[in-house]
Coordinates of N, CA, C and O in Angstrom, one line a residue:
L1 N 36.1 45.7 51.2 CA 35.7 47.0 51.6 C 34.4 47.3 51.0 O 34.2 47.1 49.8
V2 N 33.5 47.9 51.7 CA 32.2 48.3 51.2 C 32.0 49.8 51.4 O 32.4 50.3 52.4
E3 N 31.4 50.4 50.5 CA 31.1 51.8 50.6 C 29.5 51.9 50.6 O 28.8 51.4 49.8
I4 N 29.0 52.6 51.7 CA 27.6 52.8 51.8 C 27.3 54.3 51.9 O 27.9 54.9 52.7
I5 N 26.5 54.8 51.0 CA 26.2 56.2 51.0 C 24.7 56.3 51.1 O 23.9 55.6 50.5
V6 N 24.3 57.1 52.1 CA 22.8 57.4 52.3 C 22.6 58.8 51.8 O 23.2 59.8 52.1
K7 N 21.6 58.9 50.9 CA 21.2 60.2 50.3 C 19.8 60.6 50.9 O 18.9 59.9 51.0
D8 N 19.7 61.9 51.3 CA 18.5 62.6 51.6 C 17.7 61.9 52.8 O 16.7 61.3 52.6
L9 N 18.2 62.1 54.0 CA 17.5 61.6 55.1 C 16.3 62.5 55.5 O 15.6 62.3 56.5
K10 N 16.1 63.6 54.8 CA 15.0 64.6 55.2 C 13.8 64.5 54.3 O 12.9 65.3 54.4
C11 N 13.8 63.6 53.3 CA 12.6 63.4 52.4 C 12.4 64.7 51.6 O 11.2 65.0 51.4
N12 N 13.4 65.3 51.2 CA 13.1 66.5 50.4 C 12.4 66.0 49.1 O 12.7 65.0 48.6
N13 N 11.5 66.8 48.7 CA 10.7 66.6 47.5 C 9.8 65.3 47.6 O 9.4 64.8 46.6
K14 N 9.7 64.8 48.8 CA 8.9 63.6 49.0 C 9.3 62.4 48.2 O 8.5 61.5 47.8
E15 N 10.6 62.3 47.9 CA 11.2 61.1 47.2 C 11.7 60.1 48.2 O 11.9 60.4 49.3
R16 N 11.9 58.9 47.7 CA 12.4 57.9 48.6 C 13.8 58.1 49.0 O 14.6 58.8 48.3
H17 N 14.2 57.5 50.2 CA 15.6 57.5 50.6 C 16.3 56.6 49.6 O 15.8 55.6 49.2
I18 N 17.6 56.9 49.4 CA 18.4 56.0 48.6 C 19.7 55.7 49.3 O 20.4 56.6 49.8
I19 N 20.0 54.4 49.4 CA 21.2 53.9 50.0 C 22.0 53.3 48.8 O 21.4 52.4 48.1
E20 N 23.2 53.7 48.6 CA 24.1 53.1 47.6 C 25.0 52.1 48.2 O 25.8 52.5 49.2
L21 N 25.0 50.9 47.8 CA 25.9 49.9 48.3 C 26.9 49.5 47.2 O 26.5 48.9 46.2
N22 N 28.2 49.7 47.5 CA 29.2 49.4 46.5 C 30.3 48.6 47.2 O 30.9 49.1 48.2
G23 N 30.5 47.3 46.8 CA 31.6 46.5 47.4 C 31.1 45.2 47.9 O 30.0 44.8 47.6
I24 N 32.0 44.5 48.6 CA 31.7 43.2 49.1 C 30.6 43.2 50.1 O 30.5 44.0 51.0
I25 N 29.7 42.2 50.1 CA 28.7 42.0 51.1 C 29.2 41.1 52.1 O 29.6 39.9 51.8
N26 N 29.3 41.6 53.4 CA 29.7 40.7 54.5 C 28.9 41.0 55.7 O 27.9 41.7 55.6
Y27 N 29.2 40.4 56.8 CA 28.4 40.5 58.0 C 28.3 42.0 58.4 O 27.2 42.4 58.8
D28 N 29.4 42.7 58.4 CA 29.3 44.1 58.8 C 28.4 44.9 57.9 O 27.7 45.8 58.3
T29 N 28.4 44.6 56.6 CA 27.5 45.3 55.6 C 26.1 45.1 56.1 O 25.3 46.1 56.1
S30 N 25.7 43.9 56.4 CA 24.3 43.6 56.8 C 24.0 44.4 58.1 O 22.9 45.0 58.2
L31 N 24.9 44.4 59.0 CA 24.6 45.2 60.3 C 24.4 46.7 60.0 O 23.5 47.3 60.5
I32 N 25.3 47.2 59.2 CA 25.2 48.7 58.9 C 23.9 49.0 58.1 O 23.2 49.9 58.5
V33 N 23.6 48.2 57.1 CA 22.4 48.5 56.3 C 21.2 48.3 57.2 O 20.2 49.1 57.1
E34 N 21.1 47.3 58.0 CA 20.0 47.1 58.9 C 19.8 48.3 59.8 O 18.7 48.8 60.1
K35 N 20.9 48.8 60.4 CA 20.8 49.9 61.3 C 20.3 51.2 60.6 O 19.4 51.9 61.1
I36 N 20.8 51.4 59.4 CA 20.3 52.5 58.6 C 18.8 52.4 58.2 O 18.1 53.3 58.4
L37 N 18.4 51.2 57.8 CA 17.0 51.0 57.4 C 16.1 51.2 58.7 O 15.0 51.7 58.6
S38 N 16.5 50.6 59.8 CA 15.8 50.8 61.0 C 15.6 52.2 61.4 O 14.5 52.7 61.8
E39 N 16.7 53.0 61.3 CA 16.6 54.4 61.6 C 15.7 55.2 60.7 O 14.9 56.0 61.1
I40 N 15.8 54.9 59.4 CA 15.0 55.5 58.4 C 13.5 55.2 58.7 O 12.7 56.1 58.7
N41 N 13.2 54.0 59.0 CA 11.8 53.6 59.2 C 11.2 54.1 60.5 O 10.0 54.3 60.6
S42 N 12.1 54.3 61.5 CA 11.6 54.8 62.8 C 11.6 56.3 62.9 O 10.7 56.8 63.6
K43 N 12.5 57.0 62.3 CA 12.6 58.4 62.5 C 12.4 59.3 61.2 O 12.0 60.4 61.3
Y44 N 12.7 58.7 60.1 CA 12.8 59.6 58.9 C 11.9 59.0 57.7 O 12.2 59.3 56.6
R45 N 10.9 58.3 58.0 CA 10.0 57.7 57.0 C 9.4 58.7 56.1 O 8.9 59.7 56.5
C46 N 9.6 58.5 54.8 CA 8.9 59.4 53.8 C 7.5 58.9 53.5 O 7.3 57.7 53.5
F47 N 6.6 59.8 53.2 CA 5.3 59.5 52.9 C 4.8 60.3 51.6 O 5.3 61.4 51.4
Y48 N 4.0 59.7 50.9 CA 3.3 60.4 49.8 C 1.8 60.4 50.2 O 1.2 59.3 50.3
K49 N 1.4 61.6 50.6 CA 0.1 61.7 51.3 C 0.2 60.8 52.6 O 1.0 61.1 53.4
S50 N -0.6 59.8 52.7 CA -0.5 58.9 53.9 C 0.2 57.6 53.6 O 0.3 56.8 54.5
T51 N 0.7 57.4 52.4 CA 1.3 56.2 52.0 C 2.8 56.2 52.2 O 3.5 57.1 51.7
P52 N 3.4 55.3 53.0 CA 4.8 55.3 53.2 C 5.5 54.9 51.9 O 5.1 54.1 51.1
I53 N 6.7 55.6 51.7 CA 7.5 55.3 50.5 C 8.7 54.5 51.0 O 9.3 54.7 51.9
V54 N 8.9 53.4 50.2 CA 10.0 52.5 50.6 C 11.3 53.0 50.3 O 11.5 53.9 49.4
T55 N 12.3 52.6 51.0 CA 13.7 53.0 50.7 C 14.3 52.2 49.5 O 14.1 51.0 49.4
E56 N 15.0 52.9 48.7 CA 15.7 52.3 47.6 C 17.2 51.9 48.0 O 17.8 52.8 48.6
V57 N 17.6 50.8 47.6 CA 19.0 50.4 47.8 C 19.6 50.0 46.4 O 19.0 49.1 45.7
T58 N 20.6 50.8 46.0 CA 21.2 50.4 44.7 C 22.4 49.5 45.0 O 23.1 49.7 46.0
L59 N 22.6 48.5 44.2 CA 23.6 47.5 44.5 C 24.6 47.4 43.4 O 24.3 47.4 42.2
N60 N 25.9 47.4 43.8 CA 27.0 47.2 42.9 C 28.0 46.4 43.6 O 28.8 46.9 44.4
S61 N 28.0 45.1 43.4 CA 28.9 44.2 44.3 C 29.3 42.9 43.5 O 28.4 42.4 42.8
K62 N 30.5 42.5 43.7 CA 30.9 41.3 43.2 C 30.7 40.1 44.1 O 31.2 39.0 43.9
G63 N 30.0 40.4 45.2 CA 29.6 39.3 46.1 C 30.1 39.3 47.5 O 30.4 40.3 48.0
G64 N 30.3 38.1 48.0 CA 30.7 37.9 49.4 C 30.3 36.5 49.8 O 30.1 35.6 48.9
L65 N 30.1 36.3 51.0 CA 29.7 34.9 51.5 C 28.2 34.8 51.3 O 27.4 35.7 51.6
L66 N 27.8 33.6 51.0 CA 26.4 33.2 50.8 C 25.5 33.6 52.0 O 24.5 34.2 51.8
A67 N 26.0 33.2 53.2 CA 25.2 33.5 54.4 C 24.9 35.0 54.5 O 23.8 35.4 55.0
D68 N 25.9 35.8 54.2 CA 25.7 37.3 54.3 C 24.7 37.8 53.2 O 24.0 38.7 53.5
G69 N 24.7 37.1 52.1 CA 23.7 37.5 51.0 C 22.3 37.1 51.5 O 21.4 37.9 51.3
Y70 N 22.1 35.9 52.1 CA 20.9 35.5 52.7 C 20.4 36.6 53.7 O 19.3 37.0 53.7
R71 N 21.3 36.9 54.6 CA 21.0 37.8 55.7 C 20.6 39.2 55.1 O 19.6 39.7 55.6
M72 N 21.3 39.7 54.1 CA 20.9 41.0 53.5 C 19.6 40.9 52.9 O 18.7 41.8 53.0
G73 N 19.3 39.8 52.2 CA 18.0 39.6 51.5 C 16.9 39.6 52.5 O 15.8 40.1 52.3
E74 N 17.1 38.9 53.7 CA 16.0 38.9 54.7 C 15.8 40.3 55.3 O 14.7 40.7 55.6
I75 N 16.9 41.1 55.4 CA 16.8 42.5 55.9 C 16.0 43.3 54.8 O 15.1 44.1 55.2
F76 N 16.3 43.1 53.6 CA 15.6 43.8 52.5 C 14.1 43.5 52.6 O 13.2 44.3 52.4
K77 N 13.8 42.2 52.8 CA 12.4 41.7 52.8 C 11.7 42.4 54.1 O 10.6 42.9 53.9
K78 N 12.4 42.3 55.2 CA 11.8 42.9 56.4 C 11.4 44.4 56.3 O 10.3 44.8 56.8
Y79 N 12.2 45.1 55.6 CA 12.0 46.6 55.4 C 11.3 47.0 54.1 O 11.1 48.1 53.8
G80 N 10.9 46.0 53.3 CA 10.2 46.2 52.1 C 11.0 47.1 51.1 O 10.5 47.9 50.4
V81 N 12.3 46.8 51.0 CA 13.3 47.6 50.2 C 13.0 47.5 48.7 O 12.5 46.5 48.2
Y82 N 13.3 48.6 48.0 CA 13.2 48.7 46.5 C 14.7 48.5 46.1 O 15.4 49.5 46.2
A83 N 15.1 47.4 45.6 CA 16.5 47.2 45.1 C 16.6 47.5 43.7 O 15.8 47.0 42.9
T84 N 17.7 48.2 43.3 CA 18.0 48.5 41.9 C 19.4 48.2 41.6 O 20.3 48.5 42.4
I85 N 19.6 47.6 40.5 CA 21.0 47.5 39.9 C 21.0 48.5 38.7 O 20.2 48.3 37.8
T86 N 21.8 49.5 38.9 CA 21.7 50.6 37.9 C 22.5 50.3 36.6 O 23.3 49.3 36.6
N87 N 22.4 51.1 35.6 CA 23.1 50.9 34.4 C 24.6 50.7 34.6 O 25.2 51.5 35.3
N88 N 25.1 49.7 33.9 CA 26.6 49.4 33.9 C 27.0 48.9 35.3 O 28.3 48.8 35.5
Q89 N 26.2 48.5 36.2 CA 26.6 48.0 37.5 C 26.3 46.5 37.5 O 25.5 46.0 36.7
V90 N 27.0 45.8 38.4 CA 26.8 44.3 38.5 C 26.4 43.9 40.0 O 26.8 44.6 40.9
C91 N 25.7 42.9 40.1 CA 25.3 42.3 41.4 C 25.5 40.8 41.2 O 24.8 40.1 40.6
M92 N 26.6 40.3 41.8 CA 27.1 39.0 41.6 C 27.0 38.2 42.9 O 27.2 38.7 44.0
S93 N 26.8 36.9 42.7 CA 27.0 35.9 43.8 C 26.1 36.3 45.0 O 24.9 36.3 44.9
S94 N 26.6 36.5 46.2 CA 25.8 36.8 47.4 C 25.0 38.1 47.2 O 23.9 38.2 47.8
C95 N 25.5 39.0 46.4 CA 24.7 40.2 46.1 C 23.3 39.8 45.5 O 22.3 40.4 45.7
S96 N 23.4 38.8 44.6 CA 22.1 38.4 44.0 C 21.1 37.9 45.0 O 19.9 38.0 44.9
M97 N 21.6 37.2 46.1 CA 20.7 36.8 47.2 C 20.0 38.0 47.8 O 18.9 38.0 48.1
A98 N 20.8 39.1 48.1 CA 20.3 40.3 48.6 C 19.2 40.9 47.7 O 18.1 41.2 48.1
F99 N 19.6 41.0 46.4 CA 18.6 41.6 45.4 C 17.3 40.8 45.4 O 16.3 41.4 45.4
I100 N 17.4 39.5 45.4 CA 16.2 38.7 45.3 C 15.3 38.8 46.5 O 14.1 38.7 46.4
G101 N 15.9 39.2 47.7 CA 15.1 39.3 48.9 C 14.3 40.6 48.9 O 13.4 40.7 49.7
A102 N 14.6 41.6 48.1 CA 13.9 42.9 48.1 C 12.4 42.7 47.6 O 12.1 41.8 46.8
K103 N 11.6 43.5 48.2 CA 10.1 43.4 47.8 C 9.9 43.9 46.4 O 9.2 43.3 45.6
F104 N 10.7 44.9 46.0 CA 10.6 45.4 44.6 C 12.0 45.3 44.1 O 13.0 45.7 44.7
R105 N 12.1 44.9 42.8 CA 13.4 44.7 42.2 C 13.4 45.2 40.8 O 12.5 44.9 40.0
K106 N 14.5 46.0 40.4 CA 14.5 46.6 39.1 C 16.0 46.6 38.6 O 16.9 46.9 39.4
M107 N 16.2 46.4 37.3 CA 17.5 46.5 36.7 C 17.3 47.6 35.6 O 16.4 47.6 34.9
N108 N 18.4 48.4 35.5 CA 18.3 49.5 34.5 C 19.4 49.3 33.5 O 20.6 48.9 33.8
G109 N 19.1 49.6 32.2 CA 20.1 49.7 31.1 C 20.9 48.4 31.0 O 20.4 47.3 30.8
N110 N 22.2 48.5 31.1 CA 23.1 47.3 31.0 C 23.5 46.6 32.3 O 24.5 46.0 32.4
A111 N 22.6 46.8 33.3 CA 22.8 46.1 34.6 C 22.9 44.6 34.4 O 22.3 44.0 33.5
K112 N 23.7 44.0 35.3 CA 23.9 42.5 35.2 C 23.7 41.9 36.6 O 24.2 42.4 37.6
L113 N 23.0 40.8 36.6 CA 22.8 39.9 37.8 C 23.5 38.6 37.5 O 23.3 38.0 36.5
M114 N 24.3 38.1 38.5 CA 25.0 36.8 38.2 C 24.8 35.9 39.4 O 25.0 36.3 40.5
V115 N 24.5 34.6 39.1 CA 24.3 33.6 40.1 C 25.2 32.4 39.7 O 25.5 32.2 38.6
H116 N 25.6 31.7 40.8 CA 26.4 30.5 40.6 C 26.1 29.5 41.7 O 25.6 29.9 42.8
S117 N 26.5 28.3 41.6 CA 26.3 27.3 42.6 C 27.1 27.7 43.9 O 28.3 28.1 43.8
P118 N 26.5 27.5 45.0 CA 27.3 27.7 46.3 C 28.5 26.7 46.3 O 28.4 25.6 45.8
Y119 N 29.6 27.2 46.9 CA 30.8 26.3 47.0 C 31.5 26.6 48.3 O 31.3 27.5 49.0
R120 N 32.5 25.7 48.5 CA 33.5 26.0 49.6 C 34.9 25.8 49.1 O 35.1 25.0 48.1
R121 N 35.8 26.6 49.6 CA 37.2 26.5 49.2 C 37.8 25.2 49.8 O 37.7 24.9 50.9
T122 N 38.5 24.5 48.9 CA 39.2 23.3 49.4 C 40.7 23.5 49.3 O 41.5 22.6 49.7
G123 N 41.2 24.6 48.7 CA 42.6 24.9 48.6 C 42.7 26.4 48.1 O 41.7 27.1 48.0
Y124 N 43.9 26.8 47.9 CA 44.2 28.2 47.5 C 43.4 28.5 46.2 O 42.8 29.6 46.1
R125 N 43.4 27.6 45.3 CA 42.8 27.9 44.0 C 41.7 26.8 43.6 O 41.3 26.7 42.5
T126 N 41.3 26.1 44.6 CA 40.3 25.0 44.3 C 39.0 25.2 45.1 O 39.1 25.7 46.2
I127 N 37.9 24.8 44.5 CA 36.6 24.8 45.2 C 35.9 23.5 45.1 O 36.2 22.7 44.2
E128 N 34.9 23.3 45.9 CA 34.0 22.2 45.8 C 32.6 22.8 45.8 O 32.2 23.4 46.8
C129 N 31.8 22.5 44.8 CA 30.5 23.1 44.8 C 29.5 22.2 45.5 O 29.7 20.9 45.6
I130 N 28.5 22.8 46.1 CA 27.5 22.1 46.9 C 26.7 21.2 45.9 O 26.3 21.7 44.8
K131 N 26.4 20.0 46.2 CA 25.6 19.1 45.4 C 24.1 19.5 45.5 O 23.7 20.1 46.5
N132 N 23.4 19.1 44.5 CA 21.9 19.4 44.5 C 21.2 19.0 45.7 O 20.4 19.8 46.3
D133 N 21.5 17.8 46.2 CA 20.8 17.3 47.4 C 21.2 18.1 48.7 O 20.5 18.1 49.7
Q134 N 22.3 18.8 48.7 CA 22.8 19.6 49.8 C 22.4 21.0 49.7 O 22.7 21.8 50.6
A135 N 21.8 21.4 48.6 CA 21.5 22.8 48.4 C 20.0 23.2 48.7 O 19.5 24.2 48.1
N136 N 19.4 22.4 49.5 CA 17.9 22.7 49.8 C 17.7 24.1 50.3 O 16.7 24.7 50.0
K137 N 18.6 24.6 51.1 CA 18.5 26.0 51.7 C 18.4 27.0 50.6 O 17.6 27.9 50.6
L138 N 19.2 26.9 49.6 CA 19.2 27.8 48.4 C 17.9 27.7 47.7 O 17.3 28.7 47.4
K139 N 17.5 26.5 47.4 CA 16.2 26.4 46.7 C 15.0 26.9 47.5 O 14.2 27.7 46.9
K140 N 15.0 26.6 48.8 CA 13.9 27.2 49.6 C 14.0 28.7 49.7 O 12.9 29.4 49.6
Y141 N 15.2 29.3 49.7 CA 15.3 30.7 49.7 C 14.8 31.3 48.4 O 14.0 32.3 48.4
Y142 N 15.2 30.8 47.3 CA 14.7 31.3 46.0 C 13.2 31.2 45.9 O 12.5 32.2 45.5
I143 N 12.6 30.1 46.3 CA 11.2 29.9 46.2 C 10.4 30.8 47.2 O 9.4 31.4 46.8
S144 N 11.0 31.0 48.4 CA 10.3 31.9 49.4 C 10.3 33.4 48.9 O 9.4 34.1 49.2
M145 N 11.3 33.8 48.1 CA 11.5 35.1 47.7 C 10.8 35.4 46.3 O 10.3 36.5 46.1
L146 N 10.8 34.4 45.5 CA 10.3 34.6 44.1 C 9.1 33.7 43.7 O 8.6 33.9 42.6
G147 N 8.7 32.8 44.5 CA 7.6 32.0 44.2 C 8.1 30.6 43.6 O 9.3 30.5 43.2
E148 N 7.2 29.7 43.5 CA 7.6 28.3 43.1 C 8.2 28.3 41.7 O 9.3 27.7 41.5
N149 N 7.5 28.8 40.7 CA 8.0 28.7 39.3 C 9.4 29.4 39.1 O 10.3 28.8 38.6
T150 N 9.4 30.7 39.4 CA 10.6 31.5 39.2 C 11.7 31.0 40.1 O 12.9 30.8 39.6
G151 N 11.4 30.7 41.4 CA 12.5 30.2 42.3 C 13.1 28.9 41.8 O 14.3 28.7 41.9
S152 N 12.2 27.9 41.4 CA 12.7 26.6 40.9 C 13.6 26.8 39.6 O 14.6 26.2 39.5
T153 N 13.1 27.6 38.7 CA 13.9 27.9 37.5 C 15.2 28.5 37.8 O 16.3 28.1 37.3
L154 N 15.3 29.5 38.6 CA 16.5 30.2 39.0 C 17.5 29.2 39.7 O 18.7 29.1 39.4
Y155 N 16.9 28.3 40.6 CA 17.7 27.3 41.3 C 18.4 26.4 40.3 O 19.6 26.1 40.3
D156 N 17.6 25.9 39.3 CA 18.1 24.9 38.3 C 19.2 25.5 37.5 O 20.2 24.9 37.3
R157 N 19.0 26.8 37.1 CA 20.1 27.5 36.3 C 21.3 27.7 37.2 O 22.4 27.6 36.7
T158 N 21.1 28.1 38.4 CA 22.2 28.4 39.3 C 23.1 27.2 39.5 O 24.3 27.3 39.5
M159 N 22.5 26.1 39.7 CA 23.3 24.9 40.0 C 24.1 24.3 38.8 O 24.9 23.5 39.0
K160 N 23.9 24.9 37.7 CA 24.6 24.5 36.5 C 26.0 25.2 36.4 O 26.8 24.8 35.6
Y161 N 26.2 26.2 37.3 CA 27.5 26.9 37.2 C 28.3 26.7 38.5 O 28.0 27.3 39.5
C162 N 29.3 25.9 38.4 CA 30.1 25.6 39.6 C 31.5 26.3 39.4 O 32.4 25.7 38.8
T163 N 31.5 27.5 39.8 CA 32.7 28.3 39.6 C 32.7 29.5 40.7 O 31.6 29.9 41.1
A164 N 33.9 29.9 41.0 CA 34.0 31.0 42.0 C 34.0 32.4 41.4 O 33.8 33.4 42.0
S165 N 34.1 32.4 40.0 CA 34.3 33.7 39.4 C 33.3 34.0 38.2 O 33.3 35.0 37.6
D166 N 32.5 33.0 37.9 CA 31.6 33.1 36.7 C 30.3 32.4 37.1 O 30.2 31.7 38.1
G167 N 29.3 32.6 36.3 CA 28.0 32.0 36.5 C 27.0 32.4 35.4 O 27.4 32.8 34.4
W168 N 25.8 32.2 35.8 CA 24.7 32.6 34.8 C 24.5 34.1 35.0 O 24.1 34.6 36.0
T169 N 24.8 34.8 33.9 CA 24.7 36.3 33.9 C 23.4 36.6 33.3 O 23.1 36.2 32.1
I170 N 22.6 37.4 34.0 CA 21.3 37.8 33.6 C 21.2 39.3 33.3 O 21.6 40.0 34.2
N171 N 20.8 39.6 32.1 CA 20.6 41.1 31.9 C 19.2 41.5 32.2 O 18.3 40.7 32.6
K172 N 18.9 42.8 32.1 CA 17.6 43.3 32.4 C 16.4 42.6 31.7 O 15.4 42.2 32.3
D173 N 16.6 42.4 30.4 CA 15.5 41.7 29.7 C 15.2 40.3 30.1 O 14.1 39.9 30.3
A174 N 16.3 39.5 30.4 CA 16.2 38.2 30.9 C 15.5 38.2 32.3 O 14.7 37.3 32.6
A175 N 16.0 39.1 33.1 CA 15.4 39.2 34.5 C 13.9 39.5 34.4 O 13.1 38.9 35.2
D176 N 13.5 40.3 33.5 CA 12.1 40.6 33.3 C 11.3 39.4 32.8 O 10.3 39.0 33.4
L177 N 11.9 38.7 31.8 CA 11.3 37.5 31.2 C 11.1 36.4 32.3 O 10.1 35.7 32.3
F178 N 12.2 36.2 33.1 CA 12.1 35.1 34.1 C 11.3 35.5 35.3 O 11.2 34.6 36.2
G179 N 10.9 36.7 35.5 CA 10.1 37.1 36.6 C 11.0 37.4 37.9 O 10.5 37.4 39.0
I180 N 12.3 37.7 37.6 CA 13.2 38.0 38.8 C 13.0 39.5 39.2 O 13.0 39.8 40.4
T181 N 12.7 40.3 38.2 CA 12.4 41.8 38.6 C 10.9 42.0 38.7 O 10.1 41.2 38.2
T182 N 10.6 43.0 39.5 CA 9.2 43.4 39.6 C 8.8 44.6 38.8 O 7.7 44.8 38.5
N183 N 9.9 45.4 38.5 CA 9.7 46.6 37.7 C 8.6 47.6 38.2 O 7.9 48.2 37.5
Q184 N 8.5 47.6 39.5 CA 7.6 48.6 40.1 C 8.4 49.7 40.8 O 9.5 49.6 41.1

């Protein structure tokens, strides 16, 4: 179940629109968020003087399917989203794919971003992680969103964690250091 809250469709005080996303990222989440972003951009766009102001999406999610994370990231890229993981919130697994797709990325306070190797379920409690040679799509995605150096580094770290519930957990300072956040 996902909760999506849209704040201030009228651009009061000339501030950006904010969409809060809490919960699992799935195909429906992507459809809903894309519809909201499309409507904001076509009917309710905020401006500062003549400069358009991007929509902010705050993320708090323990993940979902990888393909849905890619899709959400592409949507964020298309609409130039400002993604934020707020203090004490987490963005795990497929949520990290969405976060990385945003044009602007920021983490606040004790926010956490977690990545792990893509996997498929082989049984009720067993998984099989994708091998490095089969994970080209992930590497290409990272590089297309973050650039060669940051994308390759993140890919290498991601592939070291073959688990469905844990991974490389990145705090705000590490995200800044590795170039994952833009802090704009």
